[in-house]
Tab-separated table of C-alpha atoms and ligand atoms in Angstrom:
chain	number	residue	atom	x	y	z
A	214	MET	CA	2.808	-70.771	-44.580
A	215	SER	CA	3.160	-74.394	-43.540
A	216	ALA	CA	5.259	-76.981	-44.726
A	217	GLU	CA	2.953	-79.483	-46.464
A	218	GLY	CA	5.432	-81.349	-48.866
A	219	SER	CA	7.930	-83.963	-48.330
A	220	GLY	CA	11.638	-84.240	-48.579
A	221	HIS	CA	14.590	-82.126	-47.530
A	222	ALA	CA	16.061	-79.019	-49.295
A	223	VAL	CA	19.376	-77.362	-48.145
A	224	VAL	CA	20.060	-73.738	-49.006
A	225	LEU	CA	23.746	-72.657	-48.769
A	226	GLY	CA	24.079	-69.012	-47.674
A	227	ALA	CA	21.488	-66.994	-45.695
A	228	GLY	CA	21.798	-63.754	-47.485
A	229	ILE	CA	18.770	-62.194	-49.299
A	230	ALA	CA	18.712	-64.769	-51.988
A	231	GLY	CA	19.230	-67.693	-49.656
A	232	MET	CA	16.279	-66.406	-47.360
A	233	LEU	CA	13.905	-65.855	-50.371
A	234	THR	CA	14.774	-69.235	-51.641
A	235	ALA	CA	14.112	-70.956	-48.239
A	236	ARG	CA	10.810	-69.225	-48.163
A	237	VAL	CA	9.585	-70.514	-51.534
A	238	LEU	CA	11.167	-74.027	-50.833
A	239	SER	CA	9.124	-74.269	-47.747
A	240	ASP	CA	5.922	-74.499	-49.766
A	241	HIS	CA	7.307	-77.686	-51.463
A	242	PHE	CA	9.666	-79.472	-49.034
A	243	ALA	CA	8.826	-80.641	-45.460
A	244	ARG	CA	12.140	-79.496	-44.328
A	245	VAL	CA	14.469	-76.649	-45.413
A	246	THR	CA	17.901	-76.259	-43.881
A	247	LEU	CA	19.698	-72.924	-44.337
A	248	VAL	CA	23.602	-73.271	-44.014
A	249	GLU	CA	25.348	-70.005	-43.179
A	250	ARG	CA	29.026	-69.412	-42.473
A	251	ASP	CA	28.484	-66.200	-40.501
A	252	PRO	CA	27.064	-66.139	-36.928
A	253	LEU	CA	23.539	-64.625	-37.344
A	254	ASP	CA	22.773	-63.931	-33.647
A	255	GLU	CA	25.140	-60.976	-33.407
A	256	GLU	CA	24.318	-57.350	-34.191
A	257	GLY	CA	26.007	-55.367	-36.824
A	258	SER	CA	27.827	-56.066	-40.123
A	259	ARG	CA	28.961	-59.572	-40.752
A	260	ARG	CA	32.040	-60.794	-42.806
A	261	GLY	CA	30.099	-62.634	-45.416
A	262	VAL	CA	28.411	-59.569	-46.708
A	263	PRO	CA	30.774	-56.737	-46.914
A	264	GLN	CA	28.500	-54.833	-49.290
A	265	ALA	CA	25.937	-54.561	-46.508
A	266	ARG	CA	27.870	-51.482	-45.268
A	267	HIS	CA	26.982	-49.628	-48.570
A	268	LEU	CA	23.787	-48.152	-49.802
A	269	HIS	CA	21.335	-50.823	-50.912
A	270	GLY	CA	18.491	-49.406	-53.038
A	271	LEU	CA	15.595	-51.808	-53.221
A	272	LEU	CA	13.936	-51.580	-56.691
A	273	ASP	CA	10.163	-51.630	-56.663
A	274	ARG	CA	9.952	-54.991	-58.336
A	275	GLY	CA	12.190	-56.599	-55.682
A	276	ARG	CA	9.885	-54.947	-52.922
A	277	THR	CA	6.614	-56.226	-54.421
A	278	ILE	CA	7.919	-59.736	-54.560
A	279	MET	CA	9.105	-59.510	-50.925
A	280	GLU	CA	5.577	-58.215	-50.160
A	281	GLU	CA	4.012	-61.233	-52.048
A	282	LEU	CA	6.320	-63.731	-50.187
A	283	TYR	CA	5.915	-62.059	-46.726
A	284	PRO	CA	2.649	-60.143	-46.566
A	285	GLY	CA	3.224	-56.967	-44.546
A	286	PHE	CA	6.864	-56.699	-45.359
A	287	THR	CA	6.869	-53.021	-46.365
A	288	ALA	CA	4.897	-51.987	-43.336
A	289	ARG	CA	7.243	-53.994	-41.067
A	290	VAL	CA	10.271	-52.438	-42.508
A	291	ALA	CA	8.629	-48.919	-42.435
A	292	GLY	CA	7.437	-49.668	-38.850
A	293	LEU	CA	11.155	-50.090	-37.943
A	294	GLY	CA	11.898	-46.591	-39.099
A	295	ALA	CA	12.444	-46.951	-42.921
A	296	PRO	CA	10.993	-44.042	-44.769
A	297	THR	CA	8.815	-44.724	-47.738
A	298	ALA	CA	8.105	-42.295	-50.613
A	299	GLU	CA	6.686	-42.247	-54.052
A	300	ALA	CA	9.691	-42.484	-56.375
A	301	LEU	CA	10.442	-39.208	-58.237
A	302	LEU	CA	7.889	-37.242	-55.950
A	303	GLY	CA	9.556	-37.838	-52.591
A	304	THR	CA	12.942	-38.690	-54.121
A	305	ARG	CA	15.304	-36.995	-56.586
A	306	TRP	CA	17.140	-38.574	-59.491
A	307	TYR	CA	19.663	-36.964	-61.639
A	308	LEU	CA	20.742	-38.162	-65.053
A	309	GLY	CA	23.469	-36.411	-66.984
A	310	GLY	CA	23.503	-33.736	-64.313
A	311	LEU	CA	19.792	-32.778	-64.814
A	312	ARG	CA	17.041	-33.854	-62.450
A	313	VAL	CA	14.499	-36.262	-63.841
A	314	THR	CA	11.185	-34.329	-63.869
A	315	PRO	CA	9.143	-35.034	-60.598
A	316	THR	CA	6.004	-36.981	-61.417
A	317	SER	CA	3.796	-39.772	-60.307
A	318	THR	CA	5.299	-43.225	-60.982
A	319	GLY	CA	3.309	-45.566	-58.963
A	320	LEU	CA	6.537	-46.803	-57.453
A	321	THR	CA	7.282	-47.054	-53.620
A	322	SER	CA	10.860	-46.380	-52.610
A	323	LEU	CA	11.492	-48.231	-49.268
A	324	MET	CA	14.631	-46.710	-47.709
A	325	ALA	CA	16.310	-49.093	-45.490
A	326	THR	CA	19.877	-50.347	-44.789
A	327	ARG	CA	20.670	-53.866	-46.160
A	328	PRO	CA	21.052	-55.308	-42.544
A	329	LEU	CA	17.381	-54.087	-41.592
A	330	LEU	CA	16.060	-55.534	-44.941
A	331	GLU	CA	17.905	-58.767	-44.277
A	332	SER	CA	16.839	-59.022	-40.664
A	333	VAL	CA	13.186	-58.602	-41.439
A	334	ILE	CA	13.354	-61.325	-44.267
A	335	ARG	CA	15.282	-63.580	-41.884
A	336	ASP	CA	12.865	-63.139	-39.043
A	337	HIS	CA	9.889	-63.999	-41.415
A	338	THR	CA	11.739	-67.041	-42.970
A	339	LEU	CA	12.884	-68.636	-39.703
A	340	ALA	CA	9.368	-68.381	-38.343
A	341	ILE	CA	8.222	-70.708	-41.031
A	342	PRO	CA	7.574	-74.250	-39.734
A	343	GLY	CA	10.138	-76.744	-41.162
A	344	VAL	CA	12.859	-74.081	-41.857
A	345	THR	CA	15.898	-74.346	-39.674
A	346	LEU	CA	19.241	-72.318	-39.728
A	347	ARG	CA	22.723	-73.858	-39.091
A	348	ASP	CA	24.849	-70.774	-38.751
A	349	ARG	CA	28.557	-70.741	-38.091
A	350	THR	CA	28.613	-73.534	-40.698
A	351	THR	CA	30.527	-73.597	-43.840
A	352	ALA	CA	29.501	-75.593	-47.056
A	353	LYS	CA	32.664	-77.384	-48.259
A	354	ALA	CA	31.547	-79.536	-51.115
A	355	LEU	CA	28.752	-81.338	-52.799
A	356	ALA	CA	27.994	-84.949	-52.361
A	357	GLY	CA	26.829	-87.217	-55.083
A	358	THR	CA	27.772	-88.223	-58.507
A	359	ALA	CA	28.510	-86.543	-61.876
A	360	ARG	CA	24.727	-86.781	-62.635
A	361	GLU	CA	23.132	-86.206	-59.242
A	362	VAL	CA	23.824	-84.166	-56.039
A	363	THR	CA	22.500	-86.070	-53.027
A	364	GLY	CA	23.710	-83.797	-50.264
A	365	VAL	CA	26.342	-81.282	-49.144
A	366	VAL	CA	29.460	-81.505	-46.855
A	367	VAL	CA	29.402	-78.902	-44.303
A	368	SER	CA	31.692	-78.036	-41.537
A	369	ARG	CA	31.275	-76.474	-38.046
A	370	ASP	CA	34.120	-76.133	-35.684
A	371	ASP	CA	36.374	-78.166	-38.015
A	372	ASP	CA	33.810	-81.045	-37.828
A	373	PRO	CA	32.699	-82.033	-41.279
A	374	ARG	CA	29.548	-83.954	-41.851
A	375	THR	CA	27.300	-84.627	-44.774
A	376	LEU	CA	23.751	-83.323	-44.890
A	377	ALA	CA	21.634	-85.550	-47.238
A	378	ALA	CA	19.107	-83.554	-49.448
A	379	ASP	CA	16.754	-83.897	-52.270
A	380	LEU	CA	17.766	-80.567	-53.538
A	381	VAL	CA	20.778	-78.231	-52.729
A	382	VAL	CA	20.693	-74.590	-53.586
A	383	ASP	CA	23.792	-72.528	-53.926
A	384	ALA	CA	23.124	-68.946	-52.667
A	385	THR	CA	26.687	-68.248	-51.385
A	386	GLY	CA	27.118	-65.071	-53.337
A	387	ARG	CA	29.488	-63.840	-55.962
A	388	ALA	CA	32.436	-65.728	-54.394
A	389	SER	CA	30.531	-68.975	-54.887
A	390	ARG	CA	32.862	-72.032	-55.063
A	391	ALA	CA	30.108	-74.235	-56.827
A	392	SER	CA	32.216	-74.487	-60.109
A	393	GLU	CA	34.999	-76.066	-58.122
A	394	TRP	CA	32.538	-78.441	-56.304
A	395	LEU	CA	30.985	-79.433	-59.562
A	396	ARG	CA	34.292	-80.082	-61.128
A	397	ALA	CA	35.125	-82.404	-58.275
A	398	LEU	CA	32.133	-84.406	-59.191
A	399	GLU	CA	33.008	-84.382	-62.866
A	400	ALA	CA	29.721	-82.705	-63.481
A	401	PRO	CA	29.101	-79.811	-66.104
A	402	VAL	CA	30.554	-76.434	-64.960
A	403	PRO	CA	28.882	-73.217	-66.166
A	404	PRO	CA	30.902	-71.039	-68.480
A	405	GLN	CA	31.447	-67.473	-67.138
A	406	ASP	CA	31.002	-63.895	-68.555
A	407	ARG	CA	32.839	-61.034	-66.925
A	408	VAL	CA	32.605	-57.472	-67.407
A	409	GLU	CA	35.580	-55.409	-65.775
A	410	VAL	CA	34.332	-52.185	-64.337
A	411	ASP	CA	36.730	-51.546	-61.337
A	412	LEU	CA	34.301	-49.710	-59.429
A	413	GLY	CA	35.031	-48.098	-56.043
A	414	TYR	CA	32.421	-47.241	-53.392
A	415	ALA	CA	32.963	-45.213	-50.237
A	416	SER	CA	30.191	-44.942	-47.659
A	417	ARG	CA	29.418	-43.060	-44.504
A	418	PHE	CA	26.384	-42.461	-42.280
A	419	TYR	CA	25.349	-38.998	-41.187
A	420	ARG	CA	22.931	-37.684	-38.594
A	421	ARG	CA	20.170	-35.928	-40.715
A	422	SER	CA	19.559	-32.219	-40.088
A	423	PRO	CA	15.883	-31.083	-40.246
A	424	GLY	CA	14.886	-29.628	-43.735
A	425	GLN	CA	17.888	-31.189	-45.538
A	426	LEU	CA	17.108	-31.944	-49.251
A	427	ASP	CA	13.765	-29.996	-48.804
A	428	ASP	CA	12.604	-33.214	-46.987
A	429	HIS	CA	13.113	-35.482	-49.844
A	430	SER	CA	14.006	-38.982	-48.899
A	431	SER	CA	16.769	-39.694	-51.248
A	432	VAL	CA	18.878	-38.438	-54.120
A	433	ILE	CA	20.602	-40.533	-56.640
A	434	ILE	CA	23.207	-38.951	-59.011
A	435	SER	CA	23.692	-41.406	-61.787
A	436	THR	CA	27.332	-41.748	-62.932
A	437	GLY	CA	28.129	-39.179	-65.675
A	438	PRO	CA	30.738	-39.102	-68.461
A	439	ASN	CA	33.424	-38.929	-65.808
A	440	GLY	CA	32.245	-42.180	-64.233
A	441	ARG	CA	31.558	-40.654	-60.925
A	442	GLY	CA	28.066	-40.803	-59.102
A	443	GLY	CA	26.595	-41.316	-55.824
A	444	GLY	CA	23.477	-41.747	-53.689
A	445	ALA	CA	22.167	-40.550	-50.340
A	446	ILE	CA	19.098	-42.214	-48.782
A	447	ARG	CA	17.457	-41.335	-45.613
A	448	VAL	CA	17.299	-44.675	-43.700
A	449	GLU	CA	16.111	-45.886	-40.241
A	450	ASP	CA	17.022	-43.789	-37.113
A	451	ASP	CA	16.833	-40.632	-39.230
A	452	ARG	CA	20.251	-41.069	-40.743
A	453	TRP	CA	21.625	-40.508	-44.216
A	454	HIS	CA	23.450	-43.301	-45.679
A	455	VAL	CA	25.790	-41.574	-48.378
A	456	THR	CA	27.633	-43.759	-50.845
A	457	LEU	CA	30.053	-42.169	-53.483
A	458	ALA	CA	31.161	-44.249	-56.481
A	459	GLY	CA	33.778	-44.071	-59.199
A	460	MET	CA	34.291	-46.241	-62.140
A	461	LEU	CA	37.580	-47.676	-63.828
A	462	GLY	CA	39.784	-47.067	-60.938
A	463	ASP	CA	38.742	-43.575	-60.107
A	464	HIS	CA	37.624	-44.382	-56.601
A	465	PRO	CA	36.449	-41.940	-54.015
A	466	PRO	CA	38.786	-41.257	-51.111
A	467	THR	CA	38.130	-42.435	-47.540
A	468	ASP	CA	39.459	-39.394	-45.643
A	469	PRO	CA	36.679	-36.877	-44.755
A	470	ALA	CA	38.034	-34.002	-46.904
A	471	GLY	CA	38.802	-36.078	-49.864
A	472	PHE	CA	35.275	-37.717	-49.580
A	473	ALA	CA	33.619	-34.236	-49.432
A	474	ALA	CA	35.803	-32.952	-52.338
A	475	PHE	CA	34.856	-36.010	-54.484
A	476	ALA	CA	31.167	-35.338	-53.753
A	477	ALA	CA	31.575	-31.871	-55.018
A	478	THR	CA	32.575	-33.137	-58.451
A	479	LEU	CA	29.529	-35.059	-59.038
A	480	ALA	CA	27.156	-33.688	-61.658
A	481	ALA	CA	24.718	-32.214	-59.098
A	482	PRO	CA	25.521	-30.448	-55.818
A	483	ASP	CA	22.772	-32.380	-53.562
A	484	ILE	CA	24.912	-34.979	-51.962
A	485	HIS	CA	27.699	-32.610	-51.300
A	486	GLY	CA	25.154	-30.299	-49.771
A	487	ILE	CA	24.099	-33.141	-47.426
A	488	ILE	CA	27.597	-33.890	-46.334
A	489	ILE	CA	28.533	-30.338	-45.480
A	490	THR	CA	25.234	-29.547	-43.696
A	491	ALA	CA	24.483	-32.820	-42.011
A	492	ALA	CA	24.384	-32.574	-38.147
A	493	ALA	CA	27.291	-35.118	-37.720
A	494	PRO	CA	29.033	-38.082	-39.311
A	495	LEU	CA	28.204	-41.155	-37.334
A	496	ASP	CA	31.089	-43.479	-38.406
A	497	ASP	CA	34.279	-43.815	-40.413
A	498	ILE	CA	34.162	-43.978	-44.277
A	499	VAL	CA	34.254	-47.480	-45.512
A	500	PRO	CA	35.503	-48.507	-48.990
A	501	HIS	CA	34.599	-51.324	-51.160
A	502	ARG	CA	36.053	-52.371	-54.509
A	503	PHE	CA	33.927	-54.180	-57.177
A	504	ARG	CA	36.270	-55.345	-60.018
A	505	HIS	CA	33.833	-56.954	-62.348
A	506	SER	CA	30.346	-58.069	-62.951
A	507	ILE	CA	30.067	-61.808	-63.353
A	508	ARG	CA	27.477	-64.143	-64.840
A	509	ARG	CA	27.802	-67.912	-64.469
A	510	ARG	CA	25.804	-69.274	-67.374
A	511	TYR	CA	24.204	-72.323	-65.808
A	512	GLU	CA	21.598	-72.334	-68.562
A	513	ARG	CA	24.453	-73.149	-71.113
A	514	CYS	CA	25.471	-76.471	-69.372
A	515	ASP	CA	24.214	-79.138	-71.702
A	516	ALA	CA	22.966	-81.443	-69.053
A	517	PRO	CA	22.889	-79.542	-65.691
A	518	ILE	CA	23.434	-82.006	-62.698
A	519	ASP	CA	20.137	-83.020	-61.015
A	520	GLY	CA	19.463	-82.145	-57.278
A	521	PHE	CA	21.497	-78.835	-57.370
A	522	LEU	CA	20.659	-75.125	-58.425
A	523	ALA	CA	22.370	-71.840	-57.985
A	524	LEU	CA	20.734	-68.311	-57.792
A	525	GLY	CA	21.398	-64.877	-56.558
A	526	ASP	CA	24.698	-63.487	-56.836
A	527	ALA	CA	26.222	-66.952	-57.165
A	528	VAL	CA	24.671	-66.874	-60.761
A	529	CYS	CA	24.854	-63.244	-61.591
A	530	SER	CA	26.593	-60.382	-59.736
A	531	PHE	CA	25.609	-57.164	-61.380
A	532	ASN	CA	27.429	-53.756	-61.239
A	533	PRO	CA	25.808	-52.468	-58.011
A	534	LEU	CA	25.272	-48.925	-59.535
A	535	TYR	CA	22.104	-50.123	-61.002
A	536	ALA	CA	20.657	-51.571	-57.726
A	537	GLN	CA	19.371	-54.785	-59.369
A	538	GLY	CA	20.830	-57.718	-57.318
A	539	MET	CA	18.273	-57.977	-54.562
A	540	SER	CA	15.423	-57.670	-56.943
A	541	VAL	CA	16.844	-60.178	-59.550
A	542	ALA	CA	17.485	-62.589	-56.730
A	543	ALA	CA	13.708	-62.203	-55.687
A	544	GLN	CA	12.646	-62.821	-59.372
A	545	GLN	CA	14.637	-65.920	-59.444
A	546	ALA	CA	13.031	-67.124	-56.177
A	547	LEU	CA	9.599	-66.494	-57.775
A	548	ALA	CA	10.756	-68.474	-60.933
A	549	LEU	CA	11.772	-71.375	-58.699
A	550	ARG	CA	8.492	-71.301	-56.841
A	551	ASP	CA	6.562	-71.316	-60.173
A	552	CYS	CA	8.659	-74.254	-61.552
A	553	LEU	CA	8.036	-76.220	-58.419
A	554	ALA	CA	4.380	-75.525	-58.476
A	555	ALA	CA	4.223	-76.642	-62.120
A	556	THR	CA	5.848	-80.017	-62.215
A	557	GLY	CA	7.744	-80.369	-59.016
A	558	THR	CA	11.424	-81.394	-58.966
A	559	LYS	CA	11.158	-83.212	-62.484
A	560	ASP	CA	13.793	-81.657	-64.713
A	561	LEU	CA	13.918	-78.784	-62.280
A	562	PRO	CA	17.505	-77.410	-63.119
A	563	ALA	CA	16.890	-77.049	-66.876
A	564	ARG	CA	13.341	-75.614	-66.405
A	565	PHE	CA	14.566	-73.248	-63.577
A	566	TYR	CA	17.507	-71.908	-65.406
A	567	ALA	CA	15.430	-71.248	-68.519
A	568	ALA	CA	12.870	-69.376	-66.546
A	569	ALA	CA	15.179	-67.467	-64.194
A	570	GLY	CA	17.502	-66.732	-67.192
A	571	ARG	CA	14.931	-64.473	-68.826
A	572	PHE	CA	15.020	-62.130	-65.777
A	573	VAL	CA	18.686	-62.335	-65.430
A	574	ASP	CA	19.116	-61.490	-69.212
A	575	VAL	CA	16.964	-58.380	-68.996
A	576	ALA	CA	19.013	-56.905	-65.978
A	577	TRP	CA	22.288	-58.155	-67.307
A	578	GLN	CA	21.749	-56.412	-70.702
A	579	MET	CA	20.553	-53.270	-69.037
A	580	SER	CA	23.592	-52.880	-66.720
A	581	THR	CA	26.429	-54.266	-69.040
A	582	GLY	CA	25.032	-52.255	-71.983
A	583	SER	CA	25.169	-49.053	-69.661
A	584	ASP	CA	28.660	-49.968	-68.569
A	585	LEU	CA	29.728	-50.156	-72.191
A	586	ARG	CA	28.990	-46.317	-72.509
A	587	TYR	CA	32.330	-45.876	-70.963
A	588	PRO	CA	35.182	-46.350	-73.434
A	589	GLY	CA	37.368	-47.772	-70.828
A	590	VAL	CA	35.056	-50.782	-70.220
A	591	VAL	CA	36.237	-53.653	-72.337
A	592	GLY	CA	33.338	-55.570	-74.125
A	593	ASP	CA	31.679	-56.310	-77.347
A	594	ARG	CA	30.044	-52.981	-78.514
A	595	THR	CA	27.730	-54.652	-81.039
A	596	ALA	CA	25.513	-52.353	-83.306
A	597	ARG	CA	22.629	-53.325	-81.041
A	598	VAL	CA	24.546	-52.065	-77.845
A	599	ARG	CA	25.371	-48.884	-79.695
A	600	VAL	CA	21.931	-48.196	-80.992
A	601	THR	CA	20.467	-49.032	-77.435
A	602	ASN	CA	22.832	-46.650	-75.735
A	603	ALA	CA	21.981	-43.867	-78.176
A	604	TYR	CA	18.201	-44.393	-77.569
A	605	VAL	CA	18.687	-44.644	-73.692
A	606	GLY	CA	20.662	-41.428	-73.854
A	607	ALA	CA	17.714	-39.751	-75.686
A	608	ALA	CA	15.322	-41.219	-73.140
A	609	HIS	CA	17.510	-39.753	-70.346
A	610	ARG	CA	17.319	-36.321	-71.956
A	611	ALA	CA	13.440	-36.627	-72.579
A	612	ALA	CA	12.952	-37.649	-68.915
A	613	HIS	CA	14.153	-34.271	-67.741
A	614	THR	CA	11.200	-32.607	-69.220
A	615	ASP	CA	8.623	-35.234	-70.115
A	616	PRO	CA	6.675	-36.826	-67.240
A	617	LYS	CA	5.328	-39.749	-69.315
A	618	VAL	CA	8.969	-40.614	-70.421
A	619	ALA	CA	10.239	-40.127	-66.671
A	620	ARG	CA	7.488	-42.431	-65.436
A	621	THR	CA	8.107	-45.250	-68.017
A	622	PHE	CA	11.885	-45.047	-67.661
A	623	LEU	CA	11.855	-45.187	-63.919
A	624	ARG	CA	9.323	-48.185	-64.064
A	625	VAL	CA	11.795	-50.035	-66.487
A	626	ALA	CA	14.778	-49.336	-64.329
A	627	ASN	CA	12.789	-50.623	-61.369
A	628	LEU	CA	12.125	-53.915	-63.328
A	629	VAL	CA	8.374	-53.225	-63.082
A	630	GLU	CA	7.981	-52.842	-66.908
A	631	PRO	CA	10.019	-54.556	-69.499
A	632	PRO	CA	12.536	-52.527	-71.602
A	633	ALA	CA	9.982	-52.851	-74.497
A	634	ALA	CA	7.847	-50.301	-72.787
A	635	LEU	CA	10.117	-47.609	-73.935
A	636	LEU	CA	9.775	-48.833	-77.458
A	637	HIS	CA	6.013	-48.490	-77.765
A	638	PRO	CA	5.330	-46.073	-80.692
A	639	ALA	CA	3.882	-43.316	-78.703
A	640	MET	CA	6.735	-43.465	-76.252
A	641	ALA	CA	9.347	-43.709	-78.915
A	642	GLY	CA	7.833	-40.516	-80.511
A	643	ARG	CA	8.237	-38.632	-77.382
A	644	ILE	CA	11.831	-39.908	-76.698
A	645	LEU	CA	13.002	-39.069	-80.073
A	646	LEU	CA	11.405	-35.613	-80.134
A	647	ARG	CA	12.065	-34.522	-76.633
A	648	GLY	CA	15.332	-36.385	-76.320
A	649	SER	CA	16.888	-34.945	-79.489
A	650	ARG	CA	19.982	-33.017	-78.556
A	651	ASN	CA	18.461	-29.884	-80.167
A	652	HIS	CA	15.259	-30.063	-78.195
A	653	ARG	CA	14.822	-27.229	-75.579
B	782	LIG	C1	28.861	-52.766	-53.007
B	782	LIG	C2	27.549	-53.390	-53.371
B	782	LIG	C3	26.382	-52.604	-53.378
B	782	LIG	C4	25.245	-53.235	-53.751
B	782	LIG	N1	23.988	-52.475	-53.797
B	782	LIG	C5	22.846	-52.951	-54.084
B	782	LIG	C6	21.674	-52.213	-54.228
B	782	LIG	O1	21.703	-51.026	-54.145
B	782	LIG	N2	20.488	-52.807	-54.576
B	782	LIG	C7	20.557	-54.175	-54.797
B	782	LIG	O2	19.486	-54.709	-55.020
B	782	LIG	N3	21.559	-54.966	-54.742
B	782	LIG	C8	22.752	-54.405	-54.374
B	782	LIG	N4	23.899	-55.118	-54.385
B	782	LIG	C9	23.773	-56.530	-54.620
B	782	LIG	C10	23.181	-57.369	-53.428
B	782	LIG	O3	23.948	-57.268	-52.396
B	782	LIG	C11	22.948	-58.936	-53.893
B	782	LIG	O4	22.610	-58.962	-55.225
B	782	LIG	C12	21.899	-59.389	-53.071
B	782	LIG	O5	21.970	-59.134	-51.714
B	782	LIG	C13	21.851	-60.987	-53.131
B	782	LIG	O6	23.029	-61.472	-52.729
B	782	LIG	P1	23.039	-63.065	-52.393
B	782	LIG	O7	22.220	-63.316	-51.244
B	782	LIG	O8	22.992	-63.896	-53.605
B	782	LIG	O9	24.581	-63.088	-51.742
B	782	LIG	P2	25.185	-62.499	-50.533
B	782	LIG	O10	24.498	-61.216	-50.025
B	782	LIG	O11	26.681	-62.315	-50.826
B	782	LIG	O12	25.152	-63.669	-49.477
B	782	LIG	C14	25.817	-64.862	-49.444
B	782	LIG	C15	25.659	-65.454	-48.113
B	782	LIG	O13	26.421	-66.646	-48.298
B	782	LIG	C16	27.181	-66.909	-47.047
B	782	LIG	N5	28.324	-67.768	-47.479
B	782	LIG	C17	29.311	-67.628	-48.463
B	782	LIG	N6	30.037	-68.765	-48.619
B	782	LIG	C18	29.515	-69.675	-47.766
B	782	LIG	C19	29.792	-71.028	-47.549
B	782	LIG	N7	30.787	-71.757	-48.098
B	782	LIG	N8	29.072	-71.796	-46.637
B	782	LIG	C20	27.856	-71.126	-46.013
B	782	LIG	N9	27.580	-69.821	-46.240
B	782	LIG	C21	28.326	-69.116	-47.144
B	782	LIG	C22	27.692	-65.503	-46.850
B	782	LIG	O14	28.151	-65.423	-45.437
B	782	LIG	C23	26.432	-64.726	-47.106
B	782	LIG	O15	25.628	-64.623	-45.844
B	782	LIG	C24	25.232	-54.631	-54.132
B	782	LIG	C25	26.304	-55.314	-53.930
B	782	LIG	C26	27.590	-54.797	-53.757
B	782	LIG	C27	28.813	-55.544	-53.907
């Protein structure tokens, strides 16, 4: 992975999306500079990514892309103590209160905290020749004209300066201020879609006791009709990372008794069982409020400005219940790599947003469509959404007993197969038969 190209690219934000972007840009640009507001030489959680204290499931599509970009990634994370398991055989998943039937899926679950995933990706990325990091440095504005971005104004210790760049990529996350920066240049600003979910998370680490969960490595209890759900994954250092979730303002409490009581109301008892039998809690319970999913529709800008791209949560921040964010950021990074490999930076923004938008669309439709199952979520329940949700409900029921449906359903949810895989005639037959409400 040596820098063979020419020119300078600047990536704003050194989260997962920013690192993956720097990695693919290093194939094309001689120099790639990452600009990050937080200090990155300190251990532990950091201000810029409060979500890092909550459970982060890595879908298999995201993992395989990371493996492709950083050969040996999975083994490296596993070598640092993160368990791996075949999804559904070594893990449990409950939909509608019933367990999805254990079967071979060909999917690897890599169970690590977000700080561990991020630190491995960061170490690999910063080892690439030509990639440098400026941490403790805040991006403040874009430099250029209404047609072209030529650099970025950054500030460290209140000392602003302009970094000239051939390409600036915004990976500053869901609170991105790029719209403001583009408006200041009088450049096109992306329209936004929002879906209000008022989701609350509360999370805590526990020391694992031997034999818990029959030695399965994780359990996910998907949100049921009451909007409550949760997950527990066994992460590095033999800990459980437990996250409870509640939709539409019904947020899990942060006192230990309330936390355990909330866990007892989930559609399956497994997480409550872990909490009450764990050897010891290891920290305080931490809350997080996620008010809305947001999608900034850069692909709808008539003439996107040259020299500037956005990706990751800065483009689309999904309801975290579906664990899509890191994997879609990885898909966007691959789309960028392919666009650069095809015809370089010529018309890059329009080509990139068209290519990346296809992945974002799939995940956005899956997650917002699911959110619209809840009457309290405001949104357009088109006939397509209603039919899809009825069909997905049948697939859930069929997955409790039919291994083929379970396998395909999980592969689609992991972004490894397209949703159309569930519509294949043989699959549709199984779903409609086994998923009918009268089927036993
Ligand atoms: C509660 C919660 C749970 C989640 N769970 C999952 C999950 O289970 N699975 C999953 O795949 N995804 C999950 N996600 C989403 C996931 O965290 C992100 O989609 C993914 O990490 C990509 O984010 P990002 O890199 O685009 O942005 P971020 O992770 O937000 O990183 C942005 C970076 O930019 C820096 N920054 C911000 N502003 C500036 C500035 N002006 N100048 C310089 N630097 C700046 C920040 O410090 C940060 O380092 C979850 C999200 C939330 C909120």
